[in-house]
Amino acid sequence: MNPKIKNICCIGAGFVGGPSMAVIASKCPNINVTVVDINHKRIEAWNDKNLANLPIYEPGLDELIKKCRGKNLFFKTNIEQAIFEADMIFLSVNTPTKETGVGAGQALDLRWVEASARQISKFSTGNTIVVEKSTLPVRTAETVKSILISNKDSKDKKSNPKSKSFSVLSNPEFLAEGTSINDLENPDRVLIGGDDSKAIEALENIYLNWVEPQKILKTNLWSSELSKLTANAFLAQRISSINSISAICESTGADISDVAEAVGMDTRIGNNFLKAGPGFGGSCFKKDILNLVYLSNYYGLEEVASYWEKILDINNWQQKRISEIIVHKLFGTLSNKCIGILGFAFKANTNDTRESPAINICRDLIEEGAKLKIYDPKVNNLQIDLDLKNACISSNVEYNNDSWLIENDLYKTANNSDALVVLTEWEEFANINWQEISYIMRSPSWLFDTRGITNKYIAKKNNINVWQVGV
Ligand code: UDX
Ligand code: ADP
């Protein structure tokens, strides 16, 4: 008989765990969903009465939290208790790239997955369905399974003498930040990998509360894990492709938005994900491609590895290229120049800065002696400080207290700046009043628009020099 799920636990209250559990709680009022995390501050923020203080900014998330929190959605730090009570446990912990040891720089660091699996095997009861939500290397489910099984009979289990069993499923999350609530509520597909038909049915039944059955795809574990890596690799590949063409446009007089439109109208290609920019950021693309490269090399497929590696090379090159253009246009030196940075998040509508192209571009400008004023509508000041300090330290770039200043307003950022650099496509930056801005910037003033969203004609009319990506 198909087990009826009454209590869900999600380990990891981050950008994946938080929104995906909020949507499950909202669509399944009869299921209790408890999200746990080792980070007490994060859990406190999820429980903050003021919804503006939630730890992640995501359009629509605050309404879901308001609707479900305290009713069937709970954020807690008592991980053992939540595991004990759960029929189904989602693993949404972080899986960054390994920094040291075997596979450093490419393979994923699974220490948090492993720690969670150990806790599950120790504190769970009865039959527990463990669902991998984090992006994981192919064949991780096997590792998780073996940890669960090897620990369950150990003496350790004194705390919980009842017999227990596990089913492991892979259910990769395809949400994109900034649109994650819509992506979760109206997914293109839901992928469930596994070999235990009862467990698959239990998870499928949860999604059937709001997803059409034909959108639920069932595969074996490894196809599911590899599909997630492949989807991200294909998406990243499109961005490197369009960014490489943006450089050709700038040299030849073609316009990248015309080229993208013409190419995207071919229904075989499609018109999404063809926006040239400063390179892709976010927690997934780089990490997943590195993981694919590692996997390919592991299986002796060097050609495949170097093919995917090139996507990352173009991404790094695009960021470097933009920094160099800025230096070149500002007469080859940035010392004593003030540059206003508009946007620090890796994309609009999120406060996430992981792998944001803004980090490397700002670091390069600091290295050239620029003083930066940085404004992002949603990113926390401390996060910007932390990212820039880390970037400078790891590249041996000298910085001091004057290297950057964080502003809370567009006009303060533009005031007395020699240049403005748009790095995130926040809507606010598409609607800048260039006339007002031209009065407060230093002359000659420059606008570097790496996202192609500003009105360059009006900016130019107001005596601002403009460089736009791919034009
Ligand atoms: C991505 C995948 O889209 C999602 O399915 C997966 O679950 C996680 O990784 P995310 O990183 O949140 O999601 O955002 P996404 O919209 O994919 O953007 C990634 C990066 O690509 C951003 O830096 C964005 O600015 C950039 N991008 C995207 C472009 O430069 N041009 C585009 O046309 C699209
Ligand atoms: P993602 O974008 O994949 O959601 P995040 O870094 O935003 O990644 O979130 C992952 C969360 O998982 C973090 O809040 C982290 O504290 C939490 N975490 C990591 N390991 C554990 C663990 N063993 N138990 C509980 N939470 C964990």
XYZ file of C-alpha atoms and ligand atoms in Angstrom:
532
model
C 0.000 0.000 0.000
C 1.164 3.486 -0.828
C 2.356 5.212 2.365
C 0.332 8.278 3.267
C 2.602 11.216 3.905
C 1.572 13.301 6.906
C 4.852 14.835 8.054
C 7.568 16.185 5.815
C 10.947 17.360 7.061
C 13.285 19.388 4.878
C 16.936 19.581 5.928
C 18.351 22.919 4.721
C 16.421 26.213 4.849
C 18.135 27.917 1.916
C 17.188 29.171 -1.533
C 15.890 25.716 -2.506
C 14.530 24.348 0.794
C 12.672 27.514 1.860
C 10.632 28.270 -1.280
C 10.009 24.645 -2.293
C 8.656 23.736 1.153
C 6.545 26.911 1.263
C 4.894 25.826 -1.992
C 4.334 22.231 -0.802
C 2.794 23.549 2.446
C 0.548 25.919 0.551
C -0.634 23.263 -1.919
C -1.005 20.464 0.653
C -2.766 21.887 3.726
C -3.069 18.396 5.247
C 0.655 17.804 5.364
C 2.836 19.276 8.109
C 6.080 20.611 6.686
C 9.024 21.322 8.999
C 12.120 22.995 7.593
C 15.234 22.605 9.739
C 18.703 24.094 9.559
C 21.884 24.083 11.617
C 22.098 27.834 11.072
C 20.082 29.230 13.984
C 20.196 32.792 12.673
C 18.680 31.674 9.382
C 15.837 29.892 11.171
C 15.260 32.979 13.320
C 14.986 35.066 10.171
C 12.490 32.608 8.636
C 10.412 33.033 11.815
C 10.714 36.831 11.915
C 7.328 38.539 12.323
C 8.427 41.216 9.887
C 8.308 39.470 6.517
C 10.801 41.975 5.106
C 13.430 40.199 7.228
C 13.067 36.744 5.671
C 16.559 35.439 4.866
C 15.938 35.319 1.135
C 14.209 37.756 -1.152
C 11.964 36.086 -3.671
C 8.841 37.666 -5.210
C 5.664 36.056 -3.792
C 7.461 34.140 -1.037
C 6.356 36.464 1.771
C 2.682 35.853 0.952
C 3.122 32.084 1.129
C 4.963 32.371 4.434
C 2.208 34.562 5.806
C -0.406 32.040 4.695
C 1.236 28.845 5.993
C 3.775 29.636 8.731
C 2.630 28.364 12.106
C -0.241 26.415 10.485
C 1.379 23.614 8.498
C 4.789 25.167 7.806
C 7.387 25.381 10.574
C 10.999 26.542 10.675
C 12.986 24.876 13.458
C 16.457 24.088 14.702
C 15.534 20.811 16.385
C 16.685 18.588 13.523
C 16.511 15.319 15.482
C 12.890 15.807 16.443
C 11.858 16.779 12.888
C 13.603 13.703 11.459
C 11.990 11.509 14.109
C 8.497 12.675 13.177
C 8.926 12.647 9.379
C 7.566 10.157 6.848
C 9.437 11.894 4.061
C 12.686 13.882 4.306
C 13.944 16.270 1.644
C 17.691 16.902 1.501
C 18.248 20.539 0.548
C 21.643 21.169 2.076
C 24.422 23.015 0.294
C 26.751 21.122 -2.044
C 29.565 23.516 -3.006
C 32.587 22.572 -5.101
C 35.313 20.818 -3.082
C 38.123 23.147 -2.088
C 40.729 20.574 -1.081
C 41.544 16.899 -1.531
C 40.598 14.544 -4.349
C 38.623 16.355 -7.057
C 39.314 19.798 -5.502
C 38.023 22.593 -7.709
C 35.662 20.306 -9.639
C 33.917 17.599 -7.618
C 31.134 18.478 -5.219
C 31.726 18.566 -1.499
C 29.245 16.107 -0.077
C 30.090 16.538 3.593
C 26.753 18.204 4.374
C 24.799 15.541 2.497
C 26.697 12.854 4.342
C 26.159 14.514 7.737
C 22.427 14.742 7.036
C 22.234 11.111 5.913
C 23.913 10.039 9.148
C 21.442 12.026 11.206
C 18.526 10.558 9.281
C 19.742 7.016 9.826
C 20.110 7.700 13.530
C 16.865 9.500 14.327
C 14.297 8.318 11.798
C 11.585 5.787 12.598
C 9.675 3.254 10.496
C 9.900 3.534 6.732
C 11.348 6.890 5.679
C 11.473 8.213 2.151
C 14.609 10.305 1.622
C 14.388 12.685 -1.315
C 17.487 14.324 -2.835
C 16.631 17.902 -3.752
C 20.115 19.410 -3.808
C 22.017 19.111 -7.103
C 24.195 16.098 -6.602
C 26.804 14.163 -8.520
C 25.526 11.192 -10.454
C 25.334 8.118 -8.214
C 25.062 10.093 -4.955
C 21.811 8.334 -4.164
C 23.850 5.156 -3.801
C 26.142 6.834 -1.288
C 23.178 8.154 0.655
C 21.585 4.699 0.603
C 24.704 2.998 1.874
C 25.100 5.501 4.721
C 21.463 5.053 5.702
C 21.680 1.282 5.650
C 25.089 0.933 7.290
C 24.114 3.087 10.252
C 20.661 1.815 10.894
C 21.716 -1.315 12.698
C 24.664 0.180 14.524
C 24.742 0.450 18.312
C 24.308 4.172 17.761
C 20.644 3.658 17.299
C 20.028 3.282 21.032
C 18.118 6.549 20.845
C 15.583 4.893 18.613
C 15.196 1.185 18.934
C 12.310 0.749 16.480
C 13.088 -1.022 13.215
C 13.490 1.243 10.237
C 13.860 1.185 6.500
C 14.637 3.735 3.802
C 13.817 4.509 0.204
C 15.959 7.047 -1.620
C 14.536 9.149 -4.432
C 16.089 11.825 -6.606
C 13.789 14.790 -7.225
C 16.005 17.570 -8.594
C 14.744 21.105 -8.314
C 14.644 23.186 -11.489
C 13.526 26.476 -9.932
C 15.370 29.632 -10.953
C 15.839 32.318 -8.325
C 13.759 35.428 -8.828
C 10.942 33.356 -10.335
C 11.080 30.403 -7.999
C 7.513 30.568 -6.669
C 6.068 30.600 -10.172
C 8.535 27.887 -11.273
C 7.446 25.700 -8.361
C 3.741 26.339 -8.823
C 3.832 25.859 -12.608
C 6.778 23.581 -13.315
C 7.715 22.572 -16.888
C 8.216 19.097 -15.454
C 8.755 17.297 -12.168
C 11.412 14.625 -12.262
C 11.360 11.672 -9.889
C 14.163 9.143 -10.020
C 14.123 5.931 -8.054
C 13.392 2.236 -8.018
C 10.917 1.881 -5.161
C 7.512 2.204 -6.787
C 5.668 2.850 -3.501
C 7.990 5.679 -2.549
C 7.740 7.158 -6.050
C 3.958 7.039 -5.830
C 4.007 8.750 -2.434
C 6.066 11.636 -3.802
C 4.053 11.769 -7.014
C 0.853 12.052 -4.963
C 2.206 15.166 -3.295
C 2.872 16.852 -6.643
C -0.463 15.717 -8.054
C -2.097 18.230 -5.714
C -1.152 20.915 -8.234
C 0.872 19.438 -11.135
C -0.705 17.735 -14.158
C 0.157 14.007 -14.259
C 1.720 14.193 -17.743
C 4.323 16.626 -16.407
C 5.603 14.126 -13.853
C 8.487 12.171 -15.313
C 9.761 8.995 -13.701
C 13.233 7.615 -14.400
C 15.908 5.621 -12.674
C 18.044 7.395 -10.069
C 21.028 8.054 -12.302
C 19.049 9.451 -15.229
C 17.363 11.830 -12.820
C 20.640 13.012 -11.286
C 22.307 13.397 -14.684
C 19.297 15.230 -16.167
C 19.651 18.009 -13.641
C 23.351 18.496 -14.439
C 22.623 18.370 -18.158
C 19.779 20.899 -18.026
C 22.002 23.381 -16.200
C 24.932 22.714 -18.540
C 22.735 23.340 -21.613
C 21.381 26.576 -20.136
C 24.867 27.808 -19.272
C 26.059 26.819 -22.740
C 23.447 29.082 -24.331
C 24.650 32.026 -22.269
C 28.293 31.449 -23.189
C 27.225 31.078 -26.825
C 25.336 34.382 -26.904
C 28.078 36.149 -24.921
C 30.715 34.964 -27.393
C 28.591 36.396 -30.220
C 28.185 39.675 -28.279
C 31.933 40.225 -28.681
C 31.665 39.653 -32.442
C 28.786 42.153 -32.577
C 30.883 44.806 -30.844
C 33.655 44.323 -33.424
C 31.477 44.204 -36.520
C 28.602 46.628 -35.988
C 25.932 43.931 -35.599
C 23.569 44.340 -32.634
C 23.242 41.394 -30.236
C 19.560 42.022 -29.534
C 18.779 41.807 -33.291
C 20.864 38.671 -33.640
C 19.244 37.070 -30.568
C 15.780 37.885 -31.889
C 16.508 36.506 -35.360
C 18.095 33.352 -33.980
C 15.437 32.838 -31.299
C 12.580 32.981 -33.804
C 13.734 29.631 -35.134
C 11.388 27.370 -33.203
C 14.081 24.697 -33.055
C 16.233 27.099 -31.075
C 13.604 29.073 -29.124
C 13.904 32.581 -27.746
C 14.638 32.028 -24.052
C 18.037 32.367 -22.450
C 19.548 34.421 -25.258
C 20.281 37.585 -23.320
C 23.919 38.647 -23.511
C 25.327 39.918 -20.231
C 28.311 39.951 -17.891
C 28.368 36.142 -17.722
C 26.275 33.751 -15.716
C 26.386 33.602 -11.942
C 24.336 31.792 -9.315
C 25.069 28.776 -7.206
C 24.381 26.143 -9.868
C 25.827 26.665 -13.334
C 29.534 26.808 -12.561
C 29.338 24.123 -9.920
C 27.310 21.762 -12.097
C 29.552 22.168 -15.135
C 32.636 21.560 -13.000
C 30.916 18.475 -11.717
C 30.190 17.328 -15.283
C 33.829 17.951 -16.199
C 34.946 15.901 -13.198
C 32.564 13.093 -14.080
C 33.731 13.054 -17.722
C 37.400 12.918 -16.734
C 36.641 10.227 -14.175
C 35.201 8.043 -16.917
C 38.125 8.832 -19.270
C 36.049 11.096 -21.554
C 38.609 13.890 -21.901
C 37.063 15.356 -25.076
C 33.712 15.669 -23.345
C 35.364 17.268 -20.317
C 37.189 19.887 -22.369
C 34.036 20.643 -24.387
C 32.123 21.610 -21.226
C 35.114 23.323 -19.652
C 35.093 25.802 -22.531
C 31.662 27.087 -21.396
C 33.290 28.219 -18.154
C 36.305 29.694 -19.957
C 34.023 31.914 -22.063
C 32.133 32.950 -18.929
C 35.337 34.059 -17.176
C 36.553 35.732 -20.352
C 33.338 37.742 -20.698
C 33.765 39.163 -17.189
C 37.442 40.010 -17.770
C 36.612 41.526 -21.147
C 34.068 43.857 -19.556
C 36.497 45.005 -16.833
C 39.106 45.717 -19.515
C 36.663 47.685 -21.671
C 35.826 49.907 -18.698
C 39.505 50.596 -17.983
C 40.252 51.233 -21.656
C 37.329 53.648 -22.174
C 38.267 55.585 -19.025
C 41.649 56.475 -20.543
C 43.506 53.399 -19.311
C 43.482 54.234 -15.616
C 40.955 54.167 -12.823
C 43.046 55.711 -10.074
C 41.173 58.583 -8.452
C 38.087 57.717 -10.458
C 34.779 56.959 -8.838
C 32.639 54.249 -10.387
C 29.032 53.633 -9.443
C 28.033 49.977 -9.523
C 24.350 49.371 -10.171
C 23.384 45.905 -9.026
C 25.381 43.272 -7.155
C 23.023 40.248 -7.181
C 23.773 37.611 -9.826
C 20.418 38.375 -11.483
C 17.379 40.553 -10.800
C 14.721 39.758 -8.183
C 16.993 37.914 -5.797
C 19.310 38.940 -2.964
C 21.666 36.064 -3.799
C 25.227 37.018 -4.761
C 26.760 33.567 -5.139
C 29.110 33.573 -8.181
C 27.723 36.970 -9.169
C 29.724 38.462 -12.069
C 29.637 41.705 -10.047
C 32.151 40.209 -7.611
C 34.928 39.641 -10.161
C 34.231 42.812 -12.117
C 34.305 44.954 -8.939
C 37.506 43.223 -7.815
C 39.155 44.008 -11.177
C 38.109 47.668 -10.930
C 39.437 47.877 -7.355
C 42.723 46.385 -8.568
C 42.908 49.199 -11.145
C 42.615 51.758 -8.327
C 38.956 52.732 -8.700
C 36.815 53.842 -5.787
C 33.469 52.095 -6.016
C 30.044 53.142 -4.864
C 27.770 50.121 -4.921
C 23.999 50.023 -4.910
C 21.738 46.982 -5.054
C 18.055 47.232 -4.095
C 17.993 43.925 -2.190
C 21.463 42.640 -1.353
C 22.532 43.027 2.267
C 25.513 45.408 2.828
C 27.392 42.850 4.909
C 27.123 40.332 2.077
C 28.671 42.772 -0.412
C 31.505 43.516 2.028
C 32.128 39.834 2.612
C 32.105 38.942 -1.095
C 34.499 41.731 -2.047
C 36.893 41.088 0.826
C 37.016 37.387 -0.023
C 37.526 38.101 -3.735
C 40.348 40.587 -3.077
C 42.081 38.364 -0.559
C 41.951 35.263 -2.763
C 43.365 37.203 -5.761
C 45.926 39.178 -3.726
C 44.277 42.461 -4.643
C 45.024 45.276 -2.213
C 42.065 47.158 -0.819
C 41.393 49.620 1.970
C 38.467 51.359 3.669
C 38.059 53.690 0.687
C 37.980 50.980 -1.969
C 34.208 50.679 -1.844
C 31.247 52.339 -0.229
C 27.782 50.794 -0.143
C 24.963 53.170 -0.990
C 21.234 52.723 -0.504
C 20.113 54.856 -3.404
C 20.740 55.235 -7.122
C 21.264 59.000 -7.022
C 23.837 58.898 -4.230
C 25.659 56.274 -6.273
C 25.674 58.439 -9.386
C 26.625 61.627 -7.540
C 30.173 62.679 -8.561
C 30.802 59.338 -10.267
C 32.799 59.221 -13.506
C 30.971 56.143 -14.686
C 27.986 53.949 -13.880
C 28.189 50.228 -14.528
C 24.907 48.296 -14.699
C 25.634 44.743 -13.572
C 22.184 43.427 -12.586
C 19.037 43.869 -14.657
C 16.854 45.343 -11.869
C 13.814 47.057 -13.379
C 14.754 50.274 -11.581
C 17.828 50.550 -13.819
C 15.759 50.255 -17.000
C 13.864 53.390 -15.974
C 16.649 55.746 -14.930
C 16.041 59.453 -15.482
C 19.232 60.166 -17.449
C 18.678 63.890 -17.527
C 18.801 64.145 -13.731
C 21.700 61.714 -13.568
C 23.713 63.721 -16.115
C 23.593 66.767 -13.809
C 25.151 64.948 -10.866
C 27.836 62.810 -12.546
C 31.351 64.058 -13.258
C 32.199 64.818 -16.880
C 33.051 63.168 -19.129
C 30.472 60.661 -17.843
C 30.170 57.071 -18.938
C 27.475 54.437 -18.756
C 28.562 50.804 -19.113
C 25.459 48.692 -19.497
C 26.421 45.032 -19.294
C 22.788 43.905 -19.396
C 21.530 45.919 -22.361
C 18.546 47.251 -20.415
C 19.049 51.017 -20.233
C 17.745 53.547 -22.733
C 21.044 54.365 -24.392
C 19.537 56.953 -26.755
C 18.270 59.145 -23.911
C 21.512 58.695 -21.975
C 23.512 59.753 -25.052
C 21.207 62.733 -25.639
C 22.159 63.881 -22.140
C 25.865 63.835 -22.985
C 26.624 60.532 -21.340
C 28.988 58.237 -23.255
C 27.482 54.796 -23.534
C 28.924 51.319 -23.976
C 26.373 48.519 -24.128
C 27.124 44.802 -24.343
C 26.931 43.405 -27.878
C 26.446 46.722 -29.669
C 19.522 28.015 -12.692
C 18.558 27.191 -13.547
O 17.844 28.065 -14.441
C 17.582 26.424 -12.661
O 16.754 25.581 -13.455
C 18.378 25.572 -11.667
O 17.488 24.916 -10.778
C 19.335 26.439 -10.871
O 20.188 27.181 -11.763
P 19.371 30.333 -11.400
O 20.857 30.219 -11.302
O 18.602 30.634 -10.173
O 18.749 29.001 -12.006
O 18.997 31.510 -12.466
P 18.980 31.600 -14.055
O 17.776 32.354 -14.442
O 19.187 30.304 -14.706
O 20.233 32.552 -14.356
C 21.569 32.112 -14.186
C 22.530 33.163 -14.679
O 22.460 33.302 -16.086
C 22.264 34.573 -14.111
O 23.490 35.164 -13.771
C 21.598 35.300 -15.255
O 21.807 36.690 -15.230
C 22.295 34.671 -16.454
N 21.515 34.739 -17.698
C 20.328 34.072 -17.797
C 21.995 35.478 -18.769
O 23.080 36.098 -18.701
N 21.260 35.514 -19.929
C 20.080 34.858 -20.066
O 19.488 34.939 -21.156
C 19.598 34.114 -18.972
P 20.614 26.124 -1.788
O 20.721 27.281 -2.736
O 21.016 24.805 -2.413
O 19.307 26.055 -1.069
P 21.794 27.287 0.594
O 23.237 27.467 0.959
O 20.957 28.507 0.369
O 21.785 26.346 -0.688
O 21.057 26.419 1.714
C 21.547 25.240 2.252
C 21.244 25.243 3.757
O 21.545 23.952 4.276
C 22.049 26.247 4.578
O 21.167 27.132 5.262
C 22.842 25.361 5.580
O 22.982 25.955 6.859
C 21.973 24.115 5.638
N 22.671 22.906 6.092
C 23.854 22.414 5.682
N 24.154 21.276 6.322
C 23.125 21.012 7.183
C 22.839 19.962 8.120
N 23.660 18.936 8.285
N 21.679 20.042 8.813
C 20.835 21.081 8.629
N 21.045 22.081 7.762
C 22.173 22.066 7.037
